[in-house]
PDB file of C-alpha atoms and ligand atoms in Angstrom:
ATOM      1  CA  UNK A   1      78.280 119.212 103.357  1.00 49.00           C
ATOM      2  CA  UNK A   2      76.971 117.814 100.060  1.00 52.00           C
ATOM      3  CA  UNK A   3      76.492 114.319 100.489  1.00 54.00           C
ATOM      4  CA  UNK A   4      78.562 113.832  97.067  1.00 64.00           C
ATOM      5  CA  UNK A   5      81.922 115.298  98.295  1.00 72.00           C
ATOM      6  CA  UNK A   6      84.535 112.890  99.383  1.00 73.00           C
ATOM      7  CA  UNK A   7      85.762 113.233 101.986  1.00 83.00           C
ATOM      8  CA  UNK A   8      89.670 114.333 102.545  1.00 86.00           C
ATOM      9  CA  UNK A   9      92.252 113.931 104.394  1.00 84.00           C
ATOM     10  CA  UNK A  10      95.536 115.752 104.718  1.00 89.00           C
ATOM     11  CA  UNK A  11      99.170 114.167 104.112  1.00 91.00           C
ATOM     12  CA  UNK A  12     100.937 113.699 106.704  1.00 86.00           C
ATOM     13  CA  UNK A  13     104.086 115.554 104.926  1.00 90.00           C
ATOM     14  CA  UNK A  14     103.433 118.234 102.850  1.00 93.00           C
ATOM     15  CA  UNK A  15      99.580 118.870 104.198  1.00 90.00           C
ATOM     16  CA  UNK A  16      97.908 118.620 100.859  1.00 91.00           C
ATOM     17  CA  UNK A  17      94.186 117.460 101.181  1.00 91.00           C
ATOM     18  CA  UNK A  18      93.355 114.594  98.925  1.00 87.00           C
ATOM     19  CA  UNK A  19      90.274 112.453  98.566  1.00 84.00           C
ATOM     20  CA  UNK A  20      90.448 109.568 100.450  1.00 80.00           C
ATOM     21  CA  UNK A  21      91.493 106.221  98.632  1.00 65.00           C
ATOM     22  CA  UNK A  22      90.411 107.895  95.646  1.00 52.00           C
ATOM     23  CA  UNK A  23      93.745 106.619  93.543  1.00 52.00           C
ATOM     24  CA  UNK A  24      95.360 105.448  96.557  1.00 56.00           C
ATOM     25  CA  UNK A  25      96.074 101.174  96.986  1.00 53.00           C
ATOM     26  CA  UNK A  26      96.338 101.283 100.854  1.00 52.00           C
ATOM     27  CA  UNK A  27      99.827 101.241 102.773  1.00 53.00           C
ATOM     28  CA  UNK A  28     101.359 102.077  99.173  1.00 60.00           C
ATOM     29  CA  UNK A  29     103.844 104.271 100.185  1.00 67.00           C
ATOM     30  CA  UNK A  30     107.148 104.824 100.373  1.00 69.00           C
ATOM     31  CA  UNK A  31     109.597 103.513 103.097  1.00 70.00           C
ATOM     32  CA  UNK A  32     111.276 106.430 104.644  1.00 71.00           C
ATOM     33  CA  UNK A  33     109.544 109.942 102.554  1.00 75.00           C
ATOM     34  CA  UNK A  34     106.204 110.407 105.438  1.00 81.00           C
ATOM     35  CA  UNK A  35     103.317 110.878 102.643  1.00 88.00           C
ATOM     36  CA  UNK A  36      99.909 109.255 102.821  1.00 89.00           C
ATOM     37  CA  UNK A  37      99.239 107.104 100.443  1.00 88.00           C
ATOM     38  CA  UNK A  38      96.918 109.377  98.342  1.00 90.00           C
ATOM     39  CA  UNK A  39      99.650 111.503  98.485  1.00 92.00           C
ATOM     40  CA  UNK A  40     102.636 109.318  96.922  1.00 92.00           C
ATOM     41  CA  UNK A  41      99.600 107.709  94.645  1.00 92.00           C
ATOM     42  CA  UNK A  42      99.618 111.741  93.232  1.00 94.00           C
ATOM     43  CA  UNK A  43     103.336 111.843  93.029  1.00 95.00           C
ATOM     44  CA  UNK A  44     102.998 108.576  91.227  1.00 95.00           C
ATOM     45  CA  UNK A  45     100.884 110.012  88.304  1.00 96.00           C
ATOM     46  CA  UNK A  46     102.869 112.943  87.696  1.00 97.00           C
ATOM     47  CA  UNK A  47     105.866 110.926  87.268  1.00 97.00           C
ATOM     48  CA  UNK A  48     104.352 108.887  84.770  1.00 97.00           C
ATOM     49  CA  UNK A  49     103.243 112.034  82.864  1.00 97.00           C
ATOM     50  CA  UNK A  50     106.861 113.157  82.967  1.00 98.00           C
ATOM     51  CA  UNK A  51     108.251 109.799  82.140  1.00 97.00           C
ATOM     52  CA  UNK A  52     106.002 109.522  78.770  1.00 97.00           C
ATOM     53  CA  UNK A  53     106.742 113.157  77.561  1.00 97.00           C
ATOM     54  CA  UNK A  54     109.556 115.485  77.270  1.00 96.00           C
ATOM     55  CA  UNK A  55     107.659 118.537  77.563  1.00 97.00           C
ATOM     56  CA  UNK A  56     106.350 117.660  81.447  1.00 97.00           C
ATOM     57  CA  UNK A  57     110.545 115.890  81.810  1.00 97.00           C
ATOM     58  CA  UNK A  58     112.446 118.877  81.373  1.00 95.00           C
ATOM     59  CA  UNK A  59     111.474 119.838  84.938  1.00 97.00           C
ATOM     60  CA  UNK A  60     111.452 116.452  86.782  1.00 97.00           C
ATOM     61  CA  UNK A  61     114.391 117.090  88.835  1.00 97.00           C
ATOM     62  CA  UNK A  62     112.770 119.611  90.402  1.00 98.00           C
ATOM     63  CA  UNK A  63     109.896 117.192  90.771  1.00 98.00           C
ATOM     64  CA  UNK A  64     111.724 114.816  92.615  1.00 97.00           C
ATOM     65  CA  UNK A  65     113.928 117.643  94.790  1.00 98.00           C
ATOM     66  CA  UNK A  66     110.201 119.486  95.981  1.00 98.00           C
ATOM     67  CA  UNK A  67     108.458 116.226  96.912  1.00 97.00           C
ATOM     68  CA  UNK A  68     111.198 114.565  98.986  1.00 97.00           C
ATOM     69  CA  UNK A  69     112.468 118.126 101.179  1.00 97.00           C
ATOM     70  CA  UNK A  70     108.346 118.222 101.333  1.00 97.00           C
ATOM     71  CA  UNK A  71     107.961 114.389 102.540  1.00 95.00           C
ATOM     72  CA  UNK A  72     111.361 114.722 105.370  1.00 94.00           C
ATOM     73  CA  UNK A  73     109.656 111.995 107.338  1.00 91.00           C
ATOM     74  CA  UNK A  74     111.955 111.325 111.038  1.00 90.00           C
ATOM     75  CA  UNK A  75     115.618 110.809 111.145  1.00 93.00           C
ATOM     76  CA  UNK A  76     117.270 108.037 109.592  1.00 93.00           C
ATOM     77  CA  UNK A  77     119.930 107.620 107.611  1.00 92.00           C
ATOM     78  CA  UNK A  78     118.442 107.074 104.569  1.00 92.00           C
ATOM     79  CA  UNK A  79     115.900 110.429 105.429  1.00 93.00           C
ATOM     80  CA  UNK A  80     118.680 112.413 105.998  1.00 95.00           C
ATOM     81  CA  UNK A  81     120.832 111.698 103.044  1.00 94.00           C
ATOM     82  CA  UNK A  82     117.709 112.129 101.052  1.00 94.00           C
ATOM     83  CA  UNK A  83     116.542 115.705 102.495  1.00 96.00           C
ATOM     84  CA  UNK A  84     120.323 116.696 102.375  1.00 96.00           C
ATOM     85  CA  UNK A  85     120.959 115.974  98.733  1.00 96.00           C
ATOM     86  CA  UNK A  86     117.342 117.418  97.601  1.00 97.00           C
ATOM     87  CA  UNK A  87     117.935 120.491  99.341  1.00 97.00           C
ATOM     88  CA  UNK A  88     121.216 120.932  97.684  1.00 96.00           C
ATOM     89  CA  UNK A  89     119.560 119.900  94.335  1.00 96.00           C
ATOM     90  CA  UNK A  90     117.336 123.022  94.528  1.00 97.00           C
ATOM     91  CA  UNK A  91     120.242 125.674  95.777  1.00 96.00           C
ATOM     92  CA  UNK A  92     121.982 124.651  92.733  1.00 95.00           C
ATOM     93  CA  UNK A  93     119.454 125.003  90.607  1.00 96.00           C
ATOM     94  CA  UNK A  94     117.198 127.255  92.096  1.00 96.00           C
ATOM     95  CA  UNK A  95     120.297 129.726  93.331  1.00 94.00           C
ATOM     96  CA  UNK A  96     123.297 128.730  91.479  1.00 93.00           C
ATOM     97  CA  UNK A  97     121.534 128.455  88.072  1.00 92.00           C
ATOM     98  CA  UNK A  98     122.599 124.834  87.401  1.00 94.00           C
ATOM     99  CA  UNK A  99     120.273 123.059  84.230  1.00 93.00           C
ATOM    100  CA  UNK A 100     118.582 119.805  85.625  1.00 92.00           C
ATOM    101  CA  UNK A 101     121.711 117.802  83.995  1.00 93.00           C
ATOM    102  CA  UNK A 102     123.992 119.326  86.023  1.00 92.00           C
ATOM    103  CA  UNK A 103     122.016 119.036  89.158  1.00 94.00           C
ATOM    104  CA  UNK A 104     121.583 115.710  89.135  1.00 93.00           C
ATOM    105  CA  UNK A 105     125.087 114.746  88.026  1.00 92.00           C
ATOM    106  CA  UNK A 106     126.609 116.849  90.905  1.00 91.00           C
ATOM    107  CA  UNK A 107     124.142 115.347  93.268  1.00 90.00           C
ATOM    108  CA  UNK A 108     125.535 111.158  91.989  1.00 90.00           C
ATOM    109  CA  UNK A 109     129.300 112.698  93.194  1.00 90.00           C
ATOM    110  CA  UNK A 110     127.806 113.940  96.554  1.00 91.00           C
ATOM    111  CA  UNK A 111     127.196 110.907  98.074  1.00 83.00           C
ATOM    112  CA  UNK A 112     130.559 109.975  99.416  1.00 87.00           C
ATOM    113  CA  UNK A 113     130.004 112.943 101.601  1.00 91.00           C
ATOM    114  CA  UNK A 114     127.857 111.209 103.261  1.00 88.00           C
ATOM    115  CA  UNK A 115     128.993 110.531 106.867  1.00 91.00           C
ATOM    116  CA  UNK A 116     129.440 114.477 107.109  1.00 92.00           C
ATOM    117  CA  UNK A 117     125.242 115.054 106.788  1.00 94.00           C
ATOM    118  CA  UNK A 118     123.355 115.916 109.235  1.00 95.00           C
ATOM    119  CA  UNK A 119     119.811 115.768 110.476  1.00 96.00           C
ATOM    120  CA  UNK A 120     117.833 119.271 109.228  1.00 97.00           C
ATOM    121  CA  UNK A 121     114.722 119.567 111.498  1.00 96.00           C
ATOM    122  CA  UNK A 122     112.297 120.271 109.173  1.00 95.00           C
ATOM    123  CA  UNK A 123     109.643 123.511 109.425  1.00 95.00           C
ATOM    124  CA  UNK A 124     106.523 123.684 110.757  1.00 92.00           C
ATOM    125  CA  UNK A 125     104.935 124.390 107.256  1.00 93.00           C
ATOM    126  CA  UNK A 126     106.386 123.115 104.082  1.00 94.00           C
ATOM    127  CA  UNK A 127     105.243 125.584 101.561  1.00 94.00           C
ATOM    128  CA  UNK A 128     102.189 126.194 100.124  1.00 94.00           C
ATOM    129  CA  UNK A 129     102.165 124.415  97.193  1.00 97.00           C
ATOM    130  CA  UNK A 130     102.103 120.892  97.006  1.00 97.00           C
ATOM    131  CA  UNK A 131     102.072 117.916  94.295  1.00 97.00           C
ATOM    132  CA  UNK A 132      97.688 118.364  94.091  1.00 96.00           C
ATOM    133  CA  UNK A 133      98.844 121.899  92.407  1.00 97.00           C
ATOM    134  CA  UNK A 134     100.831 120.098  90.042  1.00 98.00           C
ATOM    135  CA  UNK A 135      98.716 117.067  89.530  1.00 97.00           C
ATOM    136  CA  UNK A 136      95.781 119.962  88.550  1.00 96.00           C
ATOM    137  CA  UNK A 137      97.843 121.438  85.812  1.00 97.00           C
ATOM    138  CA  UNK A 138      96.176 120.964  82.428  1.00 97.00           C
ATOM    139  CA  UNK A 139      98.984 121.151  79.823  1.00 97.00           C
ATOM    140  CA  UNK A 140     102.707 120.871  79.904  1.00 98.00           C
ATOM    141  CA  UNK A 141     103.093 124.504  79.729  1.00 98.00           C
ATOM    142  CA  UNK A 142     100.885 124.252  83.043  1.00 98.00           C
ATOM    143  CA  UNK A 143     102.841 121.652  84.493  1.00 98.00           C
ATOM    144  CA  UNK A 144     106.296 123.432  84.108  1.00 98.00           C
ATOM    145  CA  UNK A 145     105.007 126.357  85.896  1.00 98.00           C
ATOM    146  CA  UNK A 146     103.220 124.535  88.749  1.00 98.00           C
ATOM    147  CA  UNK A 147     106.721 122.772  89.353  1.00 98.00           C
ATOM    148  CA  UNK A 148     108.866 125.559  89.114  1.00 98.00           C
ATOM    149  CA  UNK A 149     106.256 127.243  92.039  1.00 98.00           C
ATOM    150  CA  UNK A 150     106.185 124.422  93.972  1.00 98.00           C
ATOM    151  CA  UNK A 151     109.826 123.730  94.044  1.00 98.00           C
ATOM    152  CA  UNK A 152     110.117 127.484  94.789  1.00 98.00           C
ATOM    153  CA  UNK A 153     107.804 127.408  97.802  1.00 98.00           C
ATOM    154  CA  UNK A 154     108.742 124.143  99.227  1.00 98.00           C
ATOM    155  CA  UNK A 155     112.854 125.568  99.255  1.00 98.00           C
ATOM    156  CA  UNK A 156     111.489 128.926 100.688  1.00 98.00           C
ATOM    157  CA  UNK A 157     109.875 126.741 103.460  1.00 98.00           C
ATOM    158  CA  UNK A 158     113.431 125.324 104.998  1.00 98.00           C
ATOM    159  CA  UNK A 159     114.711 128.994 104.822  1.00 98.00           C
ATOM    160  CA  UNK A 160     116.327 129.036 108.352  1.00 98.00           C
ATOM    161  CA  UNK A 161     118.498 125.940 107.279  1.00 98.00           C
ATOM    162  CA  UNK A 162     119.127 127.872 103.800  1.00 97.00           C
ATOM    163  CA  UNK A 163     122.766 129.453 105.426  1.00 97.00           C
ATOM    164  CA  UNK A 164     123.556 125.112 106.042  1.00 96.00           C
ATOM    165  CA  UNK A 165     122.741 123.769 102.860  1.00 96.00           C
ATOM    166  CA  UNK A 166     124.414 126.900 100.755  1.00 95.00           C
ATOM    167  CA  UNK A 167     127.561 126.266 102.945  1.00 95.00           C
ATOM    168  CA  UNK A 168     127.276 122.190 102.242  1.00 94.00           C
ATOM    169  CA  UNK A 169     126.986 123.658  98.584  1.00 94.00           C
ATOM    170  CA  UNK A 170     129.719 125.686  98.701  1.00 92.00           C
ATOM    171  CA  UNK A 171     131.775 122.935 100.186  1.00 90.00           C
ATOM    172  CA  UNK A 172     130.922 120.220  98.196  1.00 88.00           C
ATOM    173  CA  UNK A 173     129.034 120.956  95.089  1.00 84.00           C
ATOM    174  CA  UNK A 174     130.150 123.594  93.354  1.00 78.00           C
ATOM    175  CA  UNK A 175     134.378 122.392  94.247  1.00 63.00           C
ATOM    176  CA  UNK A 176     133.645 119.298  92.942  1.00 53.00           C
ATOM    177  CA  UNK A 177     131.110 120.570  89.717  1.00 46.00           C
TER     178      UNK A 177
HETATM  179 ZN1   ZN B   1     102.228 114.832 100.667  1.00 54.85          ZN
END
């Protein structure tokens, strides 16, 4: 090992292996999403990217969908609204062709549906993309693509609860769209 690589560790969530404290302010993360704290430090910068430009925006729904069904953390409450109304985000989007808008204005009516969510146990793996592919993207152009990959993979990864959330989608989404 060269004695200049720093050393890594992987998230706890979505596996991706980031140098240690490198951006990180320790025990900065987030109360119920299970991400180190390199890890949400990452998610962190490429929100700021997208909230300063509309070129890296146009995809941050899918952004914010990928990186909470990737961060499921253990069953709560406020986990499992979260995981349930992400997954949902993506099958609209990702299935149903809804634009971003319309995701995340069908996802604000969803909530009163809340008491009928369940607990999703999440995969063993959770894609293989994570937010260090998107974070490495040079231009927007880059960036759009990275997201629209990782949002792919990280849907593909809870494909035995896909049957679920397209029937929650069915039920709830697209009769109330
Ligand atoms: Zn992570």
């Amino acid at each position: 090992m060269q004695p200049s690589s720093p050393k890594l560790s992987p998230c706890l969530g979505c596996g991706a292996m980031l140098p240690v404290n490198a951006r990180a302010s320790i025990g900065a993360t987030h109360d119920y999403l299970l991400a180190s704290a390199e890890c949400w430090a990452t998610f962190g910068e490429v929100l700021a990217r997208e909230y300063s430009n509309a070129a890296y925006a146009k995809v941050h729904r899918l952004t914010v969908d990928a990186y909470a069904v990737q961060h499921p953390g253990h069953p709560s409450p406020q986990s499992i609204q979260s995981v349930t109304l992400h997954l949902i985000s993506l099958c609209l989007v990702l299935e149903c062709g809804f634009d971003m808008d319309q995701a995340t204005r069908t996802m604000q009516r969803l909530a009163r549906h809340k008491s009928d969510f369940v607990w999703l146990t999440p995969p063993n793996s959770l894609g293989d993309k994570t937010i260090l592919d998107v974070w490495q993207a040079p231009d927007a152009i880059a960036h759009v693509k990275a997201v629209e990959e990782w949002a792919q993979s990280a849907w593909s990864a809870w494909e035995s609860h896909h049957p679920q959330v397209r029937q929650w989608t069915l039920d709830w989404a697209l009769n109330c769209a």
